[in-house]
Short mmCIF file of C-alpha atoms in Angstrom, two decimals:
data_model
loop_
_atom_site.label_atom_id
_atom_site.label_comp_id
_atom_site.label_asym_id
_atom_site.label_seq_id
_atom_site.Cartn_x
_atom_site.Cartn_y
_atom_site.Cartn_z
CA MET A 1 49.40 9.36 21.55
CA ILE A 2 46.62 6.83 22.16
CA SER A 3 48.15 3.54 23.21
CA LEU A 4 46.90 0.17 24.38
CA LEU A 5 48.85 -2.82 25.70
CA LEU A 6 48.73 -6.48 25.04
CA LEU A 7 49.56 -8.92 27.83
CA SER A 8 50.12 -12.59 28.11
CA HIS A 9 49.98 -15.72 25.90
CA ARG A 10 49.92 -15.30 22.06
CA LYS A 11 49.95 -11.49 22.48
CA SER A 12 52.45 -10.98 19.64
CA THR A 13 50.43 -13.12 17.33
CA LEU A 14 47.35 -11.11 18.10
CA PHE A 15 49.40 -7.89 17.76
CA ASN A 16 50.46 -8.96 14.26
CA ALA A 17 46.81 -9.83 13.27
CA LEU A 18 45.54 -6.63 14.64
CA THR A 19 48.08 -4.30 13.11
CA SER A 20 49.27 -6.34 10.02
CA SER A 21 52.74 -6.35 11.52
CA SER A 22 55.36 -9.14 11.59
CA VAL A 23 57.07 -8.97 15.05
CA PRO A 24 58.52 -12.22 16.32
CA ALA A 25 55.76 -14.42 17.88
CA GLU A 26 57.59 -17.69 18.77
CA ASN A 27 56.31 -20.24 21.23
CA TYR A 28 58.56 -19.58 24.20
CA PRO A 29 58.53 -17.11 27.10
CA PHE A 30 59.96 -13.57 26.62
CA CYS A 31 60.11 -13.85 22.79
CA THR A 32 59.22 -10.22 22.99
CA ILE A 33 61.71 -7.99 24.82
CA ASP A 34 61.63 -4.52 23.21
CA PRO A 35 58.11 -2.94 22.81
CA SER A 36 56.61 -2.96 19.24
CA GLU A 37 54.31 -0.18 18.23
CA ALA A 38 51.82 0.20 15.35
CA ARG A 39 48.75 2.21 14.41
CA VAL A 40 45.41 0.66 13.58
CA HIS A 41 42.44 2.26 11.85
CA VAL A 42 39.25 2.54 13.95
CA PRO A 43 36.44 0.85 11.90
CA ASP A 44 33.50 3.14 11.23
CA GLU A 45 30.85 2.71 8.60
CA ARG A 46 29.94 6.41 8.94
CA PHE A 47 33.41 7.25 7.70
CA ASP A 48 33.14 4.87 4.93
CA TRP A 49 29.80 6.32 3.72
CA LEU A 50 31.27 9.86 3.89
CA CYS A 51 34.16 8.68 1.65
CA GLU A 52 31.71 7.13 -0.80
CA THR A 53 29.57 10.26 -0.82
CA TYR A 54 32.32 12.92 -1.15
CA GLN A 55 34.85 10.85 -3.19
CA PRO A 56 37.68 12.78 -1.53
CA LYS A 57 41.29 12.92 -2.80
CA LYS A 58 42.38 11.91 0.66
CA GLN A 59 40.90 9.74 3.47
CA THR A 60 42.08 9.90 7.05
CA PRO A 61 40.32 7.64 9.54
CA ALA A 62 40.63 7.73 13.30
CA HIS A 63 43.30 5.42 14.72
CA LEU A 64 44.68 3.79 17.83
CA THR A 65 48.30 3.13 18.69
CA VAL A 66 48.85 -0.41 19.89
CA VAL A 67 51.95 -1.55 21.89
CA ASP A 68 53.12 -5.15 22.26
CA ILE A 69 55.50 -5.61 25.16
CA ALA A 70 57.17 -8.36 27.01
CA GLY A 71 54.91 -10.83 28.92
CA LEU A 72 54.25 -10.44 32.61
CA VAL A 73 55.02 -13.26 35.08
CA ARG A 74 54.50 -13.95 38.71
CA GLY A 75 56.91 -11.81 40.76
CA ALA A 76 57.28 -9.04 38.10
CA ALA A 77 56.62 -6.29 40.67
CA GLN A 78 59.82 -7.58 42.47
CA GLY A 79 61.74 -7.80 39.19
CA ALA A 80 61.06 -11.35 37.97
CA GLY A 81 61.30 -12.07 34.26
CA LEU A 82 61.47 -8.63 32.61
CA GLY A 83 59.37 -7.22 35.39
CA ASN A 84 60.76 -3.74 35.94
CA ALA A 85 61.07 -2.94 32.20
CA PHE A 86 57.63 -4.42 31.60
CA LEU A 87 55.98 -2.34 34.26
CA SER A 88 57.60 0.87 33.18
CA ASN A 89 56.14 0.21 29.69
CA VAL A 90 52.69 -0.39 31.12
CA ALA A 91 52.85 2.90 32.86
CA SER A 92 53.30 4.73 29.58
CA VAL A 93 50.04 3.55 28.00
CA ASP A 94 46.47 4.68 28.43
CA ALA A 95 44.63 1.30 28.63
CA ILE A 96 45.34 -2.38 28.65
CA TYR A 97 44.21 -5.34 26.65
CA HIS A 98 44.70 -8.41 28.87
CA LEU A 99 44.90 -11.48 26.71
CA VAL A 100 44.33 -14.63 28.74
CA ARG A 101 44.57 -18.24 27.42
CA ALA A 102 41.39 -20.41 27.70
CA PHE A 103 42.25 -23.51 25.73
CA ASP A 104 44.33 -26.66 26.11
CA ASN A 105 47.03 -27.55 23.69
CA ASP A 106 50.16 -29.54 24.70
CA ASP A 107 52.10 -28.10 21.77
CA VAL A 108 51.71 -24.52 23.01
CA THR A 109 53.79 -23.77 26.17
CA HIS A 110 52.45 -21.85 29.17
CA VAL A 111 54.79 -20.03 31.49
CA GLU A 112 52.83 -21.58 34.55
CA ASP A 113 52.97 -25.11 32.87
CA THR A 114 49.15 -25.52 33.20
CA VAL A 115 46.17 -23.79 31.70
CA ASP A 116 44.18 -21.79 34.30
CA PRO A 117 42.95 -18.39 33.09
CA VAL A 118 41.45 -17.44 36.46
CA ARG A 119 44.86 -18.00 38.09
CA ASP A 120 46.48 -15.96 35.23
CA LEU A 121 43.99 -13.11 35.84
CA GLU A 122 44.83 -13.06 39.49
CA ILE A 123 48.58 -13.03 38.84
CA ILE A 124 48.34 -10.04 36.49
CA GLN A 125 46.05 -8.18 38.83
CA ASP A 126 48.18 -8.82 41.86
CA GLU A 127 51.37 -7.71 40.06
CA LEU A 128 49.93 -4.53 38.78
CA ARG A 129 48.48 -3.69 42.26
CA LEU A 130 51.73 -4.47 44.04
CA LYS A 131 53.48 -2.08 41.70
CA ASP A 132 50.94 0.62 42.41
CA GLU A 133 51.42 0.10 46.19
CA GLU A 134 55.16 0.53 45.74
CA MET A 135 54.71 3.67 43.61
CA LEU A 136 52.22 5.14 46.09
CA GLU A 137 54.56 4.56 48.97
CA ARG A 138 57.23 6.51 47.07
CA TYR A 139 54.76 9.32 46.25
CA LEU A 140 53.68 9.48 49.93
CA THR A 141 57.30 9.94 51.02
CA ASP A 142 58.06 12.68 48.41
CA TYR A 143 54.84 14.59 48.91
CA SER A 144 55.04 14.42 52.68
CA ARG A 145 58.42 15.99 52.60
CA ALA A 146 57.37 18.71 50.13
CA ALA A 147 54.04 19.48 51.88
CA LYS A 148 55.94 20.69 55.03
CA PHE A 149 56.87 24.00 53.22
CA PRO A 150 54.23 26.73 53.76
CA ASP A 151 54.20 27.79 50.14
CA LYS A 152 53.36 24.30 48.94
CA LYS A 153 49.57 24.27 49.56
CA HIS A 154 48.83 22.40 46.40
CA MET A 155 51.29 19.57 47.56
CA LYS A 156 49.29 19.18 50.71
CA GLU A 157 46.06 18.85 48.69
CA HIS A 158 47.77 16.26 46.46
CA LEU A 159 49.07 14.41 49.56
CA GLU A 160 45.55 14.03 50.86
CA VAL A 161 44.40 12.47 47.58
CA ILE A 162 47.42 10.18 47.41
CA GLU A 163 46.71 8.99 51.00
CA LYS A 164 43.07 8.33 50.09
CA VAL A 165 44.15 6.24 46.97
CA ALA A 166 46.77 4.37 48.91
CA ASN A 167 44.20 3.36 51.46
CA PHE A 168 41.80 2.22 48.67
CA VAL A 169 44.49 0.18 46.91
CA SER A 170 45.57 -1.43 50.28
CA LYS A 171 42.15 -3.00 50.38
CA SER A 172 42.91 -5.08 47.23
CA SER A 173 40.98 -2.70 45.04
CA ASP A 174 41.93 -1.34 41.55
CA VAL A 175 42.10 2.49 41.37
CA ARG A 176 39.78 2.65 38.34
CA LYS A 177 36.91 1.10 40.46
CA GLY A 178 36.94 3.84 43.05
CA GLU A 179 34.66 6.80 43.19
CA TRP A 180 36.69 9.95 42.76
CA THR A 181 35.94 13.55 42.34
CA ALA A 182 37.03 15.56 39.31
CA SER A 183 39.86 17.20 41.17
CA GLU A 184 40.95 13.79 42.63
CA VAL A 185 40.92 12.31 39.08
CA ASN A 186 43.27 15.09 37.96
CA VAL A 187 45.78 14.16 40.70
CA ILE A 188 45.36 10.40 39.97
CA ASN A 189 46.06 10.89 36.28
CA SER A 190 49.33 12.56 37.16
CA LEU A 191 50.48 9.50 39.09
CA HIS A 192 50.33 7.08 36.19
CA LEU A 193 49.04 4.23 38.34
CA LEU A 194 48.69 0.84 36.57
CA THR A 195 45.37 -0.20 38.01
CA ALA A 196 43.87 3.22 37.11
CA LYS A 197 44.03 2.23 33.44
CA PRO A 198 40.99 0.84 31.65
CA MET A 199 41.21 -2.99 31.22
CA ILE A 200 39.70 -5.07 28.54
CA TYR A 201 39.89 -8.88 28.92
CA LEU A 202 40.49 -10.83 25.77
CA CYS A 203 39.72 -14.59 26.17
CA ASN A 204 41.67 -16.60 23.63
CA ILE A 205 39.75 -19.81 22.83
CA SER A 206 40.53 -22.45 20.29
CA GLU A 207 39.65 -22.03 16.64
CA ASN A 208 37.27 -25.01 16.73
CA ASP A 209 35.41 -23.70 19.81
CA TYR A 210 35.02 -20.23 18.15
CA LEU A 211 33.87 -21.61 14.77
CA GLN A 212 31.44 -24.09 16.24
CA GLY A 213 30.06 -21.87 18.92
CA ALA A 214 31.02 -24.50 21.55
CA LYS A 215 30.64 -23.67 25.19
CA ASN A 216 34.15 -23.10 26.46
CA PRO A 217 34.38 -24.30 30.07
CA TRP A 218 36.60 -21.38 31.11
CA LEU A 219 34.36 -18.58 29.90
CA PRO A 220 31.79 -18.65 32.76
CA LYS A 221 34.63 -18.84 35.28
CA ILE A 222 36.28 -15.89 33.77
CA GLN A 223 33.08 -13.88 33.81
CA ASP A 224 32.47 -14.78 37.43
CA TRP A 225 36.00 -13.65 38.26
CA VAL A 226 35.58 -10.30 36.52
CA ASP A 227 32.18 -9.75 38.00
CA LYS A 228 33.66 -10.35 41.48
CA ASN A 229 36.87 -8.35 41.09
CA ASN A 230 36.26 -5.74 38.34
CA LYS A 231 32.64 -5.63 37.66
CA GLY A 232 31.71 -3.78 34.46
CA ASP A 233 35.04 -4.50 32.64
CA LEU A 234 34.55 -5.78 29.16
CA ILE A 235 35.22 -9.42 28.12
CA VAL A 236 35.79 -10.35 24.42
CA PRO A 237 36.11 -13.91 23.50
CA LEU A 238 38.24 -14.57 20.29
CA SER A 239 40.50 -17.05 18.66
CA VAL A 240 43.97 -15.75 17.98
CA ALA A 241 44.69 -18.81 15.79
CA LEU A 242 41.73 -17.97 13.64
CA GLU A 243 42.55 -14.26 13.28
CA SER A 244 46.12 -15.12 12.35
CA LYS A 245 44.89 -17.65 9.75
CA LEU A 246 42.50 -15.12 8.19
CA LEU A 247 45.30 -12.59 7.84
CA ASN A 248 48.17 -14.76 6.82
CA ASP A 249 46.82 -17.76 5.01
CA MET A 250 43.83 -16.32 3.07
CA LEU A 251 43.09 -13.63 0.66
CA PRO A 252 40.43 -11.11 1.78
CA ASP A 253 37.73 -12.69 -0.34
CA GLU A 254 38.66 -16.18 0.88
CA ALA A 255 38.60 -15.06 4.50
CA ASN A 256 35.12 -13.55 4.17
CA GLU A 257 33.85 -16.68 2.50
CA TYR A 258 35.32 -18.80 5.30
CA LEU A 259 33.69 -16.69 8.02
CA ALA A 260 30.32 -16.71 6.21
CA GLU A 261 30.48 -20.43 5.81
CA HIS A 262 30.79 -20.83 9.57
CA GLY A 263 28.40 -17.99 10.42
CA VAL A 264 30.98 -16.00 12.47
CA GLU A 265 32.79 -12.77 12.32
CA SER A 266 36.36 -11.62 13.02
CA GLN A 267 36.52 -10.05 16.54
CA LEU A 268 39.29 -7.58 15.52
CA PRO A 269 36.86 -4.66 14.66
CA GLN A 270 35.10 -5.15 18.04
CA LEU A 271 38.52 -5.34 19.79
CA ILE A 272 39.63 -2.04 18.29
CA LEU A 273 36.35 -0.27 18.99
CA ALA A 274 36.39 -1.53 22.61
CA GLY A 275 39.86 -0.09 23.06
CA TYR A 276 38.84 3.23 21.56
CA LYS A 277 35.66 3.49 23.72
CA SER A 278 37.56 2.46 26.89
CA LEU A 279 39.52 5.66 26.57
CA GLN A 280 36.24 7.70 26.53
CA LEU A 281 37.03 8.82 22.89
CA ILE A 282 34.75 9.94 20.08
CA HIS A 283 35.35 11.54 16.77
CA TYR A 284 33.80 14.17 14.58
CA PHE A 285 34.33 14.52 10.88
CA THR A 286 35.32 17.24 8.35
CA ALA A 287 34.25 16.25 4.86
CA GLY A 288 34.67 17.64 1.39
CA PRO A 289 36.10 16.81 -2.02
CA ASP A 290 39.67 17.22 -0.94
CA GLU A 291 39.60 15.13 2.32
CA VAL A 292 37.27 13.19 4.63
CA ARG A 293 38.91 13.11 8.07
CA ALA A 294 37.93 11.82 11.51
CA TRP A 295 39.26 13.93 14.34
CA THR A 296 39.57 12.20 17.78
CA VAL A 297 38.45 14.06 20.86
CA ARG A 298 37.58 13.11 24.38
CA ASN A 299 33.96 12.55 25.16
CA THR A 300 32.26 15.73 26.51
CA SER A 301 34.69 18.03 24.60
CA LYS A 302 33.32 21.43 23.81
CA ALA A 303 33.51 22.79 20.29
CA PRO A 304 36.60 25.11 20.89
CA GLN A 305 38.52 22.08 22.10
CA ALA A 306 37.42 20.09 19.13
CA ALA A 307 38.71 22.86 16.88
CA GLY A 308 41.95 22.84 18.73
CA VAL A 309 42.61 19.27 17.62
CA ILE A 310 43.09 20.54 14.14
CA HIS A 311 45.40 23.28 15.34
CA THR A 312 45.85 25.01 18.71
CA ASP A 313 45.29 28.41 17.03
CA PHE A 314 41.81 27.13 16.01
CA GLU A 315 40.80 26.85 19.69
CA ARG A 316 42.10 30.38 20.46
CA GLY A 317 40.40 31.87 17.48
CA PHE A 318 37.12 29.97 17.79
CA ILE A 319 33.94 31.96 17.06
CA SER A 320 31.41 29.27 16.21
CA ALA A 321 30.84 25.78 14.70
CA GLU A 322 28.65 24.74 11.91
CA VAL A 323 27.31 21.30 12.70
CA MET A 324 25.46 18.60 10.79
CA LYS A 325 24.43 15.28 12.31
CA TYR A 326 25.59 12.21 10.36
CA ALA A 327 22.02 10.73 10.43
CA ASP A 328 20.53 13.93 9.05
CA LEU A 329 23.10 14.14 6.20
CA ARG A 330 22.64 10.49 5.31
CA GLU A 331 18.81 10.84 5.31
CA ALA A 332 18.88 14.10 3.36
CA GLY A 333 21.60 13.02 0.94
CA SER A 334 23.44 16.36 0.67
CA GLU A 335 24.49 19.39 2.72
CA ALA A 336 22.19 21.54 0.69
CA ASP A 337 19.24 19.34 1.62
CA VAL A 338 20.26 19.33 5.27
CA ARG A 339 20.20 23.17 5.16
CA ALA A 340 16.83 23.12 3.46
CA ALA A 341 15.44 20.96 6.20
CA GLY A 342 16.60 23.39 8.86
CA LYS A 343 18.98 20.97 10.35
CA TYR A 344 22.35 22.73 9.65
CA MET A 345 23.10 24.25 13.01
CA ALA A 346 25.32 27.04 14.23
CA LYS A 347 26.82 26.27 17.67
CA GLY A 348 28.84 28.35 20.13
CA LYS A 349 31.65 27.65 22.51
CA ASP A 350 29.49 25.71 25.00
CA TYR A 351 28.37 23.13 22.50
CA GLU A 352 29.39 19.63 23.52
CA VAL A 353 30.57 17.65 20.52
CA GLU A 354 28.71 14.46 19.81
CA ASP A 355 30.18 11.39 18.23
CA GLY A 356 29.77 11.45 14.48
CA ASP A 357 29.16 15.22 14.14
CA ILE A 358 30.16 16.71 10.81
CA MET A 359 31.74 20.09 11.76
CA TYR A 360 33.15 23.31 10.23
CA PHE A 361 34.59 26.14 12.23
CA LYS A 362 34.31 29.86 12.01
CA LEU A 363 37.50 31.44 13.32
CA GLN A 364 39.39 34.64 13.71
CA GLU A 365 42.12 34.90 11.06
CA ARG A 366 44.46 37.51 9.80
CA ARG A 367 43.56 37.23 6.05
CA ASN A 368 39.91 37.19 5.08
CA ARG A 369 39.56 34.02 3.12
CA LYS A 370 38.37 30.47 3.22
CA ALA A 371 40.83 27.91 4.43
CA SER A 372 41.31 24.67 2.50
CA PRO A 373 43.12 21.40 3.30
CA GLU A 374 46.19 22.86 1.56
CA ASP A 375 46.57 25.17 4.54
CA LEU A 376 47.39 22.16 6.74
CA PRO A 377 49.76 19.26 6.09
CA SER A 378 48.58 15.77 6.72
CA ASP A 379 49.28 16.02 10.51
CA GLY A 380 47.28 19.25 10.73
CA GLN A 381 50.13 21.07 12.47
CA LYS A 382 51.07 23.96 10.07
CA GLU A 383 51.31 27.34 11.72
CA VAL A 384 48.29 29.54 10.89
CA ASN A 385 47.96 33.16 12.12
CA ILE A 386 44.52 33.66 13.44
CA GLU A 387 43.22 37.11 14.31
CA ASP A 388 41.21 40.13 13.04
CA SER A 389 38.74 38.51 10.39
CA MET A 390 36.92 35.34 9.86
CA TYR A 391 36.90 32.15 7.81
CA ILE A 392 35.29 28.76 7.90
CA PHE A 393 37.62 25.72 7.94
CA THR A 394 36.25 23.41 5.33
CA THR A 395 37.47 20.30 3.48
#
């Protein structure tokens, strides 16, 4: 499951706008107690064009799972507010949206009573880091005890990595900003540390500032703080009030006219794409008259692993992949023309999948036939015996 997390002020309102949900979003602290979860489609004009071209019976875009949890307050690492429950929820996600308030409004409460987004950024960072220090201390104790046994060589190796990470965090550094080897990353991933997760900063400005392009006095200060503390992390300015209005108070055509009139765009598509990319995700397509589908894989995945996303047997039975580049298909207009241009490629197990590839797989299978979408249910998890002869998975 691909998950992201919303933190801080107006997060539930943004969650509702992002996912078309209706979770409570009242103007008081800890309105959210139990996590809410929803899936959002990842916007992609390439997917839209493939659907227009193939006119499939079914369309399945890529998606993210977004989680809205209780707000974080100062002292959460020591259990303040809903601290312990909150931090355990953070540990279960893959990346974090940190929504920070950057506008004044006496009618909208703030848990710290005053508006200061830089202070809020520091509170969140400190609480996440303190929790990591606590978790690392526990890991050091457990692994030190286990590493004493002579048959636990791997525990000793893990202990060395944990000691290195603990020393790094003790210097007020977030884990994701360290330089780690591939083997160290594997150990770190198993620890579920909070500051190892990608962070995207969402700056909630007023609707008026967003529509008029006014210079918000807090944005340069937020940028300076991010550059100093977590250089390279993405900042996305948006107005949650505007996004909520577009969704709840206007029809789609009215919302588009309103945005065009003011010369601005909704930030929700950028927000979704930012979350997707922060997880180092890409997707390839299968396309045909029955279904156009986007399949999510990790960046740098090889062709057999990409096939395995459809079904684990597809990875085991992988022989080769037939690949078209989206740009080539769009320019040529049809698969036949791509073939005629010599741009329809056969790739082996070492081929590294690129974002937007259109792929079909040649596999080992017990029965000699072509597979169709009917072979797989909507979640792609039907058991398929794969051995002896070959077929190409097509849609």
